[in-house]
Coordinates of C-alpha atoms in Angstrom, one line a residue:
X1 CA 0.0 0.0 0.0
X2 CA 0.9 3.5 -1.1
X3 CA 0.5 7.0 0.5
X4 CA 0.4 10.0 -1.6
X5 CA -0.2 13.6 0.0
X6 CA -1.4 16.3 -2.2
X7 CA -2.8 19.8 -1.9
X8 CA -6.3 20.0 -1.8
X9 CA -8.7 21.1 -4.8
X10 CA -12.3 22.3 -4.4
X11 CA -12.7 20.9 -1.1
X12 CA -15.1 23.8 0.4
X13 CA -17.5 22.6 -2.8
X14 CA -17.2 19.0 -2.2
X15 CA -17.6 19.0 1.7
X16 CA -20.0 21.4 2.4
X17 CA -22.9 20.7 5.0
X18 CA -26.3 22.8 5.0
X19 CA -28.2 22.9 7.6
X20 CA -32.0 22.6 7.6
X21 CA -34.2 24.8 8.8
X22 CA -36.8 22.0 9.9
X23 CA -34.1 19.7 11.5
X24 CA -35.1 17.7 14.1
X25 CA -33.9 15.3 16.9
X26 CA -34.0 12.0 16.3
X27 CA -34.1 9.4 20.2
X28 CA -33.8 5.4 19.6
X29 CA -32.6 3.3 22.7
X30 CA -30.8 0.2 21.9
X31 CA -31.4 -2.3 24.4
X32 CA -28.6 -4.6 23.8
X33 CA -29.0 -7.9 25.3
X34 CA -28.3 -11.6 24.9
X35 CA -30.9 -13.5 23.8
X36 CA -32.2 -16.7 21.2
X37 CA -32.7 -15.9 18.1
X38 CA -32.9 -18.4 14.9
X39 CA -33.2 -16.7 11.3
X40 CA -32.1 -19.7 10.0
X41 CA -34.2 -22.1 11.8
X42 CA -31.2 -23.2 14.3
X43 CA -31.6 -21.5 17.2
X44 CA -28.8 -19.5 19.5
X45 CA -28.2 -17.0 22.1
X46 CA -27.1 -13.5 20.5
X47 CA -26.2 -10.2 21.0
X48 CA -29.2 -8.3 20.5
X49 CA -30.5 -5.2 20.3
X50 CA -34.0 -5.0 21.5
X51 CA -33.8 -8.6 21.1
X52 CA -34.1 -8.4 17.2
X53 CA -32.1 -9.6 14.3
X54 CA -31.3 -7.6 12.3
X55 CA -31.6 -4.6 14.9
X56 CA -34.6 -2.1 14.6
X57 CA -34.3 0.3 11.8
X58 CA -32.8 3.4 13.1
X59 CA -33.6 6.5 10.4
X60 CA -33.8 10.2 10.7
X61 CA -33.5 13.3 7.7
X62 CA -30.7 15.0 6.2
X63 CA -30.1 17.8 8.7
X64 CA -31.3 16.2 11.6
X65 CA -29.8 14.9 14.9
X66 CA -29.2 11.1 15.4
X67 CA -29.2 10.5 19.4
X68 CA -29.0 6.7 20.3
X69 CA -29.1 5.5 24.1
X70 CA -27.2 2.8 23.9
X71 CA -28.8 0.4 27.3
X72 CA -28.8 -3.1 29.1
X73 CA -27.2 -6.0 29.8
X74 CA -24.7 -8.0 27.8
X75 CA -22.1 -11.1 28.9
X76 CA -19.3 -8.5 27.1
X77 CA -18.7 -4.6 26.9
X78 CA -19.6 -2.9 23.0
X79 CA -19.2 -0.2 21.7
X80 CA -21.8 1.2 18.7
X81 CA -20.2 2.6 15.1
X82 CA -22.5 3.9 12.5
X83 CA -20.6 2.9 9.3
X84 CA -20.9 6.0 6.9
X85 CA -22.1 8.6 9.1
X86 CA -19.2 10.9 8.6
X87 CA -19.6 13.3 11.8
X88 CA -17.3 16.3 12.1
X89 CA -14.1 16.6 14.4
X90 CA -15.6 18.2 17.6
X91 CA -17.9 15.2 17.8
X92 CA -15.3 12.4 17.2
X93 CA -15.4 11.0 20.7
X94 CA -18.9 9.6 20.0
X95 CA -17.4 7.7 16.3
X96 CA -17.3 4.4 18.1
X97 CA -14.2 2.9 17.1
X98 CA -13.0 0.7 20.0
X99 CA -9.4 2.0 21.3
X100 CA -9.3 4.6 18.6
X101 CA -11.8 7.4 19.1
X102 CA -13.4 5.2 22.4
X103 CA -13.1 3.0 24.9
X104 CA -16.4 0.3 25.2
X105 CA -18.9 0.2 27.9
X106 CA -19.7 -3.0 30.1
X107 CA -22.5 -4.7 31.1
X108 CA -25.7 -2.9 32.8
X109 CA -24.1 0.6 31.8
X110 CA -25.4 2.7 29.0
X111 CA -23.7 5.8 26.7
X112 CA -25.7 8.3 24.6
X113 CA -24.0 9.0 21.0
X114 CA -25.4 12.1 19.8
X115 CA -24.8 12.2 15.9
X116 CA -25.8 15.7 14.0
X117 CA -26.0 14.3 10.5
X118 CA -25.4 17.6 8.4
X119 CA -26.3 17.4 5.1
X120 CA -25.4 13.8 4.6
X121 CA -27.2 11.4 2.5
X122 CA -26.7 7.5 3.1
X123 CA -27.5 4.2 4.0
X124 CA -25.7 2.2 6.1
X125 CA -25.2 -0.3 8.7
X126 CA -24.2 -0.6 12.4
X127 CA -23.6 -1.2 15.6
X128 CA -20.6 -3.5 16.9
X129 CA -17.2 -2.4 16.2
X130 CA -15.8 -4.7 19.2
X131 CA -13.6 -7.7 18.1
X132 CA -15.8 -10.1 15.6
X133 CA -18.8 -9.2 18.2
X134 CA -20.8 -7.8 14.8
X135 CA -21.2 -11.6 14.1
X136 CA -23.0 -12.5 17.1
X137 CA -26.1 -10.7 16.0
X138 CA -25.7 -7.1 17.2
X139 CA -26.2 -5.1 13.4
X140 CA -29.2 -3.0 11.8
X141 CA -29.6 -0.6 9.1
X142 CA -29.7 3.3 9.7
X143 CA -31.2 5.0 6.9
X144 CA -30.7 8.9 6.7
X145 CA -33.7 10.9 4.0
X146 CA -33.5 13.7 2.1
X147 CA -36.5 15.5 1.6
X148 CA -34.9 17.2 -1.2
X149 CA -33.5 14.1 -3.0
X150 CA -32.4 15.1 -6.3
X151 CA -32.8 11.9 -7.3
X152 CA -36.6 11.9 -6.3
X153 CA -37.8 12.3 -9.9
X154 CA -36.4 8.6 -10.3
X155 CA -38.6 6.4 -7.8
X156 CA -42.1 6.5 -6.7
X157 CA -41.4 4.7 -3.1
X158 CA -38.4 4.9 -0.6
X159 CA -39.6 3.8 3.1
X160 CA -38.8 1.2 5.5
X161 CA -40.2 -1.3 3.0
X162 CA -37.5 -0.6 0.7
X163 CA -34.5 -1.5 3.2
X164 CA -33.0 -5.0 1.9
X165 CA -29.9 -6.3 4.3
X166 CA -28.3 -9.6 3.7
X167 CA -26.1 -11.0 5.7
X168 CA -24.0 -14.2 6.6
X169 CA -24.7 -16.3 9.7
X170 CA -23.2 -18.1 12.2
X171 CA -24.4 -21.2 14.7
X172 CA -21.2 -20.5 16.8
X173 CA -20.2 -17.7 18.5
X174 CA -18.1 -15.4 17.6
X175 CA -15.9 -16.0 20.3
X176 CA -15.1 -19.7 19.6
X177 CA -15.3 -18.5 15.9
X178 CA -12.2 -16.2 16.8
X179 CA -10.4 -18.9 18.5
X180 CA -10.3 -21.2 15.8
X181 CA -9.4 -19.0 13.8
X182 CA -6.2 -18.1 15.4
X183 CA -5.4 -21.4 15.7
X184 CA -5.8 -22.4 11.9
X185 CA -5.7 -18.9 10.0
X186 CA -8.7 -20.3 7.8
X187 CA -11.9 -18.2 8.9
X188 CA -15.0 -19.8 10.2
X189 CA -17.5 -20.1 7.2
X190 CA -20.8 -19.1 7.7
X191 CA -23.6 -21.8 8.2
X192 CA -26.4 -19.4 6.5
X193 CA -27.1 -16.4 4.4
X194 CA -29.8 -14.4 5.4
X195 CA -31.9 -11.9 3.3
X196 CA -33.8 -9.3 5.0
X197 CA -33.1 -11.6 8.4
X198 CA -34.1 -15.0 7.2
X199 CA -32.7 -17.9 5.0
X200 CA -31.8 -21.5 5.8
X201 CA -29.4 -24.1 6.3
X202 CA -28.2 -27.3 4.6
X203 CA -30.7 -29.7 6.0
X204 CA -32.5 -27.0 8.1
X205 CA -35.9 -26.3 8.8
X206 CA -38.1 -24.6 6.0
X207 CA -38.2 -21.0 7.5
X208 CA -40.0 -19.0 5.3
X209 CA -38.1 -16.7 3.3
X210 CA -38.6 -13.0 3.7
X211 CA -41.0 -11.2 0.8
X212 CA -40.8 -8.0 -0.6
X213 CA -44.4 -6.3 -1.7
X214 CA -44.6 -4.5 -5.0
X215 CA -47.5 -2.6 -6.6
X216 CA -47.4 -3.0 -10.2
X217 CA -46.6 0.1 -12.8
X218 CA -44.7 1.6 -9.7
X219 CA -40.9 2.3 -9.2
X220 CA -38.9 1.4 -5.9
X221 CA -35.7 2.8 -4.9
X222 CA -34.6 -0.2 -2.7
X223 CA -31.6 0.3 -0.2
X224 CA -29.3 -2.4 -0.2
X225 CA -26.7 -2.8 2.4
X226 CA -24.4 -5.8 3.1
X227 CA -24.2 -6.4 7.1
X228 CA -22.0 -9.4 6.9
X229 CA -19.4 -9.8 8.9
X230 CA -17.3 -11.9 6.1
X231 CA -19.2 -12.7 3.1
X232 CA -20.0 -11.1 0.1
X233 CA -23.2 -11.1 -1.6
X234 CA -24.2 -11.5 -5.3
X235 CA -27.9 -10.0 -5.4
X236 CA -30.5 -10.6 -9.0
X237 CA -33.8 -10.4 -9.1
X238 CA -35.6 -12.8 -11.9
X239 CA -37.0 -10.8 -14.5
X240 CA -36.3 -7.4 -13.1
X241 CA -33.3 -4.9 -14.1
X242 CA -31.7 -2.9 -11.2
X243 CA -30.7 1.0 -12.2
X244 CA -28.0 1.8 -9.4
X245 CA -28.1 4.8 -8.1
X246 CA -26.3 5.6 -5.3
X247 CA -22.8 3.9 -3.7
X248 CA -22.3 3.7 0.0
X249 CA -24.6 6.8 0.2
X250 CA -23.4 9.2 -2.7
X251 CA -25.0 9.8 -5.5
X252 CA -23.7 8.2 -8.7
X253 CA -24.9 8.7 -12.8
X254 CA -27.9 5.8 -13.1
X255 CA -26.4 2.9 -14.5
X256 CA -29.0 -0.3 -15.5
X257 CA -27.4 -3.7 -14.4
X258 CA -28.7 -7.3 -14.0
X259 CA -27.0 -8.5 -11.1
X260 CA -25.0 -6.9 -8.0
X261 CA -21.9 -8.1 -6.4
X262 CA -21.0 -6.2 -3.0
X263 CA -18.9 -6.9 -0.6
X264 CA -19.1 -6.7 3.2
X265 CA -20.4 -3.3 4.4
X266 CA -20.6 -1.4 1.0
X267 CA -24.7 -0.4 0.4
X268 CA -26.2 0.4 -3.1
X269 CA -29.3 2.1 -3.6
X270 CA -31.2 0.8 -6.5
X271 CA -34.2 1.7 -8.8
X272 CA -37.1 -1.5 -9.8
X273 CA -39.7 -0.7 -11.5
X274 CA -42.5 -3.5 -10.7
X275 CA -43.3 -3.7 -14.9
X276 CA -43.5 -7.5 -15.0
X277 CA -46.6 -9.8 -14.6
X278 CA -48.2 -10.2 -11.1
X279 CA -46.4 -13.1 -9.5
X280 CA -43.7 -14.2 -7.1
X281 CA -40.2 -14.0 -8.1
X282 CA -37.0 -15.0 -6.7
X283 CA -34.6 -12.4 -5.1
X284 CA -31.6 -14.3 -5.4
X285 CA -28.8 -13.3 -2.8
X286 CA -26.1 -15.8 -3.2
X287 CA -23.1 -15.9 -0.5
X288 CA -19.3 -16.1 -1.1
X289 CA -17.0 -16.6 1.5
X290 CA -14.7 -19.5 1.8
X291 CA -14.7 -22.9 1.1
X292 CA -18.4 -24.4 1.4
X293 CA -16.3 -27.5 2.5
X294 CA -15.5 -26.5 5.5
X295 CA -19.3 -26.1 6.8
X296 CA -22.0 -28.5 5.5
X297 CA -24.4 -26.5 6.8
X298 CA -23.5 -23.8 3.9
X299 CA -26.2 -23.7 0.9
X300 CA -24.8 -20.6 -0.7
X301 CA -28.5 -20.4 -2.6
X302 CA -30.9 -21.0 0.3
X303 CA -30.0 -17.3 1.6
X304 CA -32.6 -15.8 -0.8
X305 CA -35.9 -13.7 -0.6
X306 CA -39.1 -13.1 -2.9
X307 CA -40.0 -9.9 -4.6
X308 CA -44.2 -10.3 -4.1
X309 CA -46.6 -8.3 -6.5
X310 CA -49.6 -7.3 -5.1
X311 CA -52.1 -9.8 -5.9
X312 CA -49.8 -12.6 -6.3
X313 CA -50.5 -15.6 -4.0
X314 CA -48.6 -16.2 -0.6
X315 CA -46.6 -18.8 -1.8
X316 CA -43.1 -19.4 -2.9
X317 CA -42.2 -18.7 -6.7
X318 CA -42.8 -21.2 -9.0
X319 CA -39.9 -21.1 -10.8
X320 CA -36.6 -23.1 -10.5
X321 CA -33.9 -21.5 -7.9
X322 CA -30.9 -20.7 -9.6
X323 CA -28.4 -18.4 -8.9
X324 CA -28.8 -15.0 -11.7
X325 CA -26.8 -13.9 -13.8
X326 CA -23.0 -14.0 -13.6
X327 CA -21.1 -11.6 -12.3
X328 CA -18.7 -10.8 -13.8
X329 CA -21.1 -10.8 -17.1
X330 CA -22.1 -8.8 -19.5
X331 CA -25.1 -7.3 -17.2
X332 CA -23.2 -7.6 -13.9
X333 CA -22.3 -4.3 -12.1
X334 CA -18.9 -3.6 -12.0
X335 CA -18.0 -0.7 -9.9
X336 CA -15.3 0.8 -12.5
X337 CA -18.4 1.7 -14.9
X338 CA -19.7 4.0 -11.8
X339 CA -19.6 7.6 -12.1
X340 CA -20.1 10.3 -9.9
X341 CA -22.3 13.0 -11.6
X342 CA -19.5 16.1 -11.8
X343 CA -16.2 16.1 -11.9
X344 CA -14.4 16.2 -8.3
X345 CA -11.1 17.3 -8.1
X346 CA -7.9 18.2 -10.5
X347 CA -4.6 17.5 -7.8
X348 CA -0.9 17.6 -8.1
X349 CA 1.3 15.1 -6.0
X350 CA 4.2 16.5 -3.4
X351 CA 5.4 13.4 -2.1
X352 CA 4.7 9.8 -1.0
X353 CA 5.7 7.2 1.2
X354 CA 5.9 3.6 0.2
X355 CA 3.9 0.9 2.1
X356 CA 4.2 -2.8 1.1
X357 CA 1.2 -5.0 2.0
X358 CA 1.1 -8.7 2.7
X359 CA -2.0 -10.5 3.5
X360 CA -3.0 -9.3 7.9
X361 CA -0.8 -6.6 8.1
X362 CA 0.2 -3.4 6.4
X363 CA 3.5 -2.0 6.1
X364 CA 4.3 -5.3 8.0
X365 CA 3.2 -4.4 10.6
X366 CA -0.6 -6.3 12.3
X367 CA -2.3 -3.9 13.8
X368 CA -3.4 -4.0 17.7
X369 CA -5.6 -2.3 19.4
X370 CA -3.8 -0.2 22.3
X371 CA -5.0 0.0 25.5
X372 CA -5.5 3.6 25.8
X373 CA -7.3 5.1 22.5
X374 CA -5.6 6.8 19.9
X375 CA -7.7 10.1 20.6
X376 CA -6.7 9.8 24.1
X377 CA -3.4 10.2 23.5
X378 CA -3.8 13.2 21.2
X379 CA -5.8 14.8 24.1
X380 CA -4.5 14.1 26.7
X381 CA -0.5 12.4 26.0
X382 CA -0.2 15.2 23.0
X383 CA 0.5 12.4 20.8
X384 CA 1.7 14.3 17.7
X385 CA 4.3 12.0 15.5
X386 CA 3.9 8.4 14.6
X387 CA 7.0 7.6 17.6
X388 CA 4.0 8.6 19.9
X389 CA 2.3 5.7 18.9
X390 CA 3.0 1.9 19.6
X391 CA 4.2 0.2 16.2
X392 CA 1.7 -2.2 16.6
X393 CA -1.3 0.7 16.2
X394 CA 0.2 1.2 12.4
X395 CA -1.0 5.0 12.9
X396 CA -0.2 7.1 9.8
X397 CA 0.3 10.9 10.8
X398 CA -0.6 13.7 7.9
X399 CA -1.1 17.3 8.2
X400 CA -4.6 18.8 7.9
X401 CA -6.6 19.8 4.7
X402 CA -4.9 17.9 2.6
X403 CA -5.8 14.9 -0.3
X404 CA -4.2 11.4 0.4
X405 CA -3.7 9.1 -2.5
X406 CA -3.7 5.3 -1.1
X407 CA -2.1 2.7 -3.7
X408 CA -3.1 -1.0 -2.8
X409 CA -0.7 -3.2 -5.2
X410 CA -2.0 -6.3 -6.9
X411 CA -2.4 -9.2 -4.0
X412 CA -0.5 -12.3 -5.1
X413 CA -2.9 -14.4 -2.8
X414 CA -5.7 -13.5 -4.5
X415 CA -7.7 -12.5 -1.8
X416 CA -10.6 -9.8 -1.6
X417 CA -9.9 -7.1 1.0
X418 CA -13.4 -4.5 1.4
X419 CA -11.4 -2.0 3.3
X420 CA -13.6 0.8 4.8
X421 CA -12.5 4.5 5.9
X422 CA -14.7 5.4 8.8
X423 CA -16.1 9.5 9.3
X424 CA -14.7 10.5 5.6
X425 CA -15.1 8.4 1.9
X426 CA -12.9 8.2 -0.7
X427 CA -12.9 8.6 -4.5
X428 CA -12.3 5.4 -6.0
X429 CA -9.3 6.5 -8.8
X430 CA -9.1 2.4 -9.9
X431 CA -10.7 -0.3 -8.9
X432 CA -10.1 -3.7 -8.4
X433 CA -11.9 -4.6 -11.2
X434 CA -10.0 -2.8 -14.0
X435 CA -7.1 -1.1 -15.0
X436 CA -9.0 2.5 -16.0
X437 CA -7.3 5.6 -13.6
X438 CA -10.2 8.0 -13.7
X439 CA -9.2 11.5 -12.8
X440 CA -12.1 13.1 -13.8
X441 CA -15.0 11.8 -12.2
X442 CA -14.6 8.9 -9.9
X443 CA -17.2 7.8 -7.4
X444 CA -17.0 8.5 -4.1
X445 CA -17.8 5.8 -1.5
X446 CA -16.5 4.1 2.2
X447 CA -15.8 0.7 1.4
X448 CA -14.1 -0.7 -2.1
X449 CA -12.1 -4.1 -2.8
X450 CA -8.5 -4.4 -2.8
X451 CA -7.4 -7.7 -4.5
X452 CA -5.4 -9.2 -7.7
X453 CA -6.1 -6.2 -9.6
X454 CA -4.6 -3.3 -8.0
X455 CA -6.6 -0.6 -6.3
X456 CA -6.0 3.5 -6.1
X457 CA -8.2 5.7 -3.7
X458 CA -8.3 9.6 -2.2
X459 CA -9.9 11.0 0.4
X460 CA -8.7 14.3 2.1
X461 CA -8.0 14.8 5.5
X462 CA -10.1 18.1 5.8
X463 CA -11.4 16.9 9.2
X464 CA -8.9 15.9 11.6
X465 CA -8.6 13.3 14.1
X466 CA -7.8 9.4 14.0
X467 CA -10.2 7.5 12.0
X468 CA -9.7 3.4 11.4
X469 CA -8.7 2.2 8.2
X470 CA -9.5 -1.7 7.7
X471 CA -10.5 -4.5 6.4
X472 CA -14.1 -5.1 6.7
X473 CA -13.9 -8.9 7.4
X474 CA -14.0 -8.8 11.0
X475 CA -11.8 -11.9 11.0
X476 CA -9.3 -10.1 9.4
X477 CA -9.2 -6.9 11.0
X478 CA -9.4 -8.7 14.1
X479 CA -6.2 -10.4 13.5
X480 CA -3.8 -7.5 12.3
X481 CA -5.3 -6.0 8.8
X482 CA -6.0 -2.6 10.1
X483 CA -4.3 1.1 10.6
X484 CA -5.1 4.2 12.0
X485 CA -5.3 7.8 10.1
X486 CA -4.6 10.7 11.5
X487 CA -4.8 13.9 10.1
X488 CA -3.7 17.3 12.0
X489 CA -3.2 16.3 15.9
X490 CA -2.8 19.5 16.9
X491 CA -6.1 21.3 14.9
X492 CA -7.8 17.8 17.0
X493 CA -6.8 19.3 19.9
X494 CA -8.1 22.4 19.0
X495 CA -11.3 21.5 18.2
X496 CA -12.4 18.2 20.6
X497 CA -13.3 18.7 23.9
X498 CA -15.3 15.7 25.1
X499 CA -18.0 15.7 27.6
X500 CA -17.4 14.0 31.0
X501 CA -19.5 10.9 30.0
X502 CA -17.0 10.2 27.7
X503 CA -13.9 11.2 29.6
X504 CA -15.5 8.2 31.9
X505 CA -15.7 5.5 29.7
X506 CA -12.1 4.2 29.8
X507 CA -11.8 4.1 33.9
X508 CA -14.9 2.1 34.1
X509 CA -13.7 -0.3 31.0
X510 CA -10.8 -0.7 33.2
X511 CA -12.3 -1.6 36.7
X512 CA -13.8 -4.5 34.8
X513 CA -12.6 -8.1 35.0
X514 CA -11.5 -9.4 31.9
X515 CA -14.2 -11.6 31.7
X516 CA -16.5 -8.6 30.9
X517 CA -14.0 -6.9 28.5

């Protein structure tokens, strides 16, 4: 991997945040709790929140502000991330990321994050950040609205009917998941996939799959997020053509596909337009991740849904289950045809700074997460260098207000890496997928592939602080594939001050005994 530090172009245009006038606060309480749940048919204890899986749908509007109350009673401490909301410096402390903007909470404790969402845009998905804890059941979407969607003219319908999640499952904890896979370095595969919450099992009962209701001659935008904590999805639905939209929340030129590959955390809005026959038809969400031989229970088709016209019977389709079209194919998404709807940026390069990456670390190094958070230091320690930083947090330093260029080299081993930025996205210069540099108009999103192919990004660091930089397969990040960013410690200091409910969350984290950590 490859740093490149330029000088910012048109930033004030491409970062500004407009406040409106009819903004609101939002108040949800997760109630996170260990309890059975069985989307698959096999049934387990969890980490819950409000005792659901996936978690209750969290959404508030463009402008508003986003206050969760975060409550209950759990075996281990959490902590609560909100992939894609990219909140501004002075409220880093409530980001989420364990040991780098916060410490977690324990058992029968609560915190309040307090997110003023700006004029952001975006779907995404949440809550665990702790270890592989995401796994064990404690994820839901958060959708954010804008009541002046440009894109409105495109859909008829965009409510909580329109959320689609998929996401791998496990009949193990996470914990003995972990375990194992230290031991062998070959990740636990998933015994389900599940689409909107349910699927099934090699062998497993016939839970009923989840349905989606249509009205004919009307046009959906459908918000599709990938929750898993390994696995990627390829999503189809028989008959229908999907017109992307959007990418991890920003908005790209429509683009008609047939099929949708994404990887874990990245989200996709998409446009159906229920034109077809009223029937039943098959919304085929096939899983990849790892070898299907090392879980029997793995039917990489069962994890599927159905896409119901109004009218149509409540039954099952009556057509054969296969898995769509292929992707790559000729009608398969490929996130080097995305656009973004201007041009972004024009930038000239100052300097670099090499970093090689082998598979769990980066610049040989496998991240760990310290015991006192990175923003800690900064605030308190005056961390200002990377020598004020353990080796093993792999935190890169870079001035303020300036543009980053990240080069990810081809991977020899072949594997697919979804790293995520959290609080800023990126433009995608290349992707994975193809050897195209695009200057002009890249998309911007939080999570893209790194793999055989070779991948450039950018994203500026016009907001300082420390914001994680990893793999999104929790496995992986878990065990070293991860870094830190900071950009301009000492405009951090200037401009975070942390209220004392915060300030108290690392001296209770460490009264506990480590079987609550």
């Amino acid at each position: 991997m490859q740093f490149l530090l330029a000088l910012p172009a048109l930033l004030a245009a491409l970062n500004a945040h407009t406040a409106l006038a009819a903004s609101v606060i939002r108040d949800y309480t997760l109630d996170i709790v260990n309890g059975p749940v069985s989307p698959d048919g096999f049934t387990r204890i969890g980490v819950l929140a409000n005792g659901t899986f996936p978690g209750p749908v969290l959404t508030a509007n463009k402008g508003d502000t986003l206050r969760v109350l975060t409550d209950g009673s759990m075996r281990l401490s959490t902590t609560i991330d909100f992939d894609g909301v990219f909140i501004d410096t002075d409220n880093i402390y409530n980001e989420g990321s364990p040991f780098v903007t916060t410490c977690p909470f324990g058992p029968n404790t609560s915190y309040t994050y307090e997110l003023p969402l700006g004029s952001l845009l975006l779907q995404l998905s949440a809550y665990s950040q702790l270890s592989v804890q995401y796994a064990d059941g404690l994820r839901g979407p958060v959708i954010i609205y804008d009541p002046e969607d440009p894109q409105a003219d495109l859909y008829d319908v965009d409510d909580e009917s329109t959320i689609l999640t998929v996401a791998d499952w496990w009949h193990n904890t996470s914990t003995s998941g972990l375990a194992s896979y230290m031991a062998t370095q070959i990740i636990p595969v998933s015994d389900s996939g599940l689409f909107n919450g349910a699927g099934r099992f090699q062998g497993g009962p016939l839970t009923p799959y989840a349905a989606v209701s249509v009205t004919p001659r009307t046009r959906y935008r459908f918000r599709l997020i990938n929750m898993s904590a390994r696995s990627s999805f390829t999503v189809s639905i028989d008959n229908h053509t999907l017109t992307v939209i959007e990418t991890d929340g920003v908005a790209t030129v429509p683009i008609e596909v047939d099929v949708i590959t994404l990887h874990a955390g990245q989200r996709y809005s998409f446009v159906l337009t229920a034109n077809q026959p009223v029937a039943n038809y098959w919304i085929n969400a096939i899983l990849s991740g790892g070898n299907p031989s090392h879980n029997a229970n793995l039917n990489a088709t069962l994890g599927r849904g159905i896409l119901r016209y109004e009218g149509a019977p409540d039954a099952e389709p009556t057509t054969p289950i296969t898995n769509g079209p292929p992707d790559p194919g000729p009608g398969a998404l490929a996130e080097s045809n995305l656009r973004a709807p201007t041009p972004d940026f024009n930038l000239t390069f100052l300097t670099f700074m090499a970093v090689n990456r082998t598979v769990w670390e980066i610049n040989n190094v496998s991240y760990i997460p310290p015991h006192v958070p990175t923003l800690v230091k900064i605030l308190k320690d005056g961390a200002s260098t990377e020598a004020d930083f353990n080796k093993s947090e792999n935190t890169f330093v870079f001035p303020a207000n300036k543009v980053i260029q990240v080069t990810f080299p081809p991977d020899p081993t072949d594997e697919l890496h979804p790293f995520h930025l959290h609080g800023n996205n990126f433009w995608v210069v290349k992707s994975n997928d193809s050897d195209v540099i695009n200057t002009v108009n890249p998309i911007r999103r939080d999570v893209s592939a790194m793999g055989n192919g070779g991948t450039i990004l950018r994203f500026t660091t016009d907001k300082p602080g420390p914001w994680f930089f990893h793999c999104h397969i929790f496995y992986h990040f878990a065990a070293g594939l991860g870094s830190v960013i900071l950009g301009g410690p000492d405009q951090t200091r200037q401009q975070v001050h942390p209220p004392s409910a915060w300030e108290g969350l690392c001296p209770a984290y460490d009264a506990l005994p480590p079987a609550l950590q």
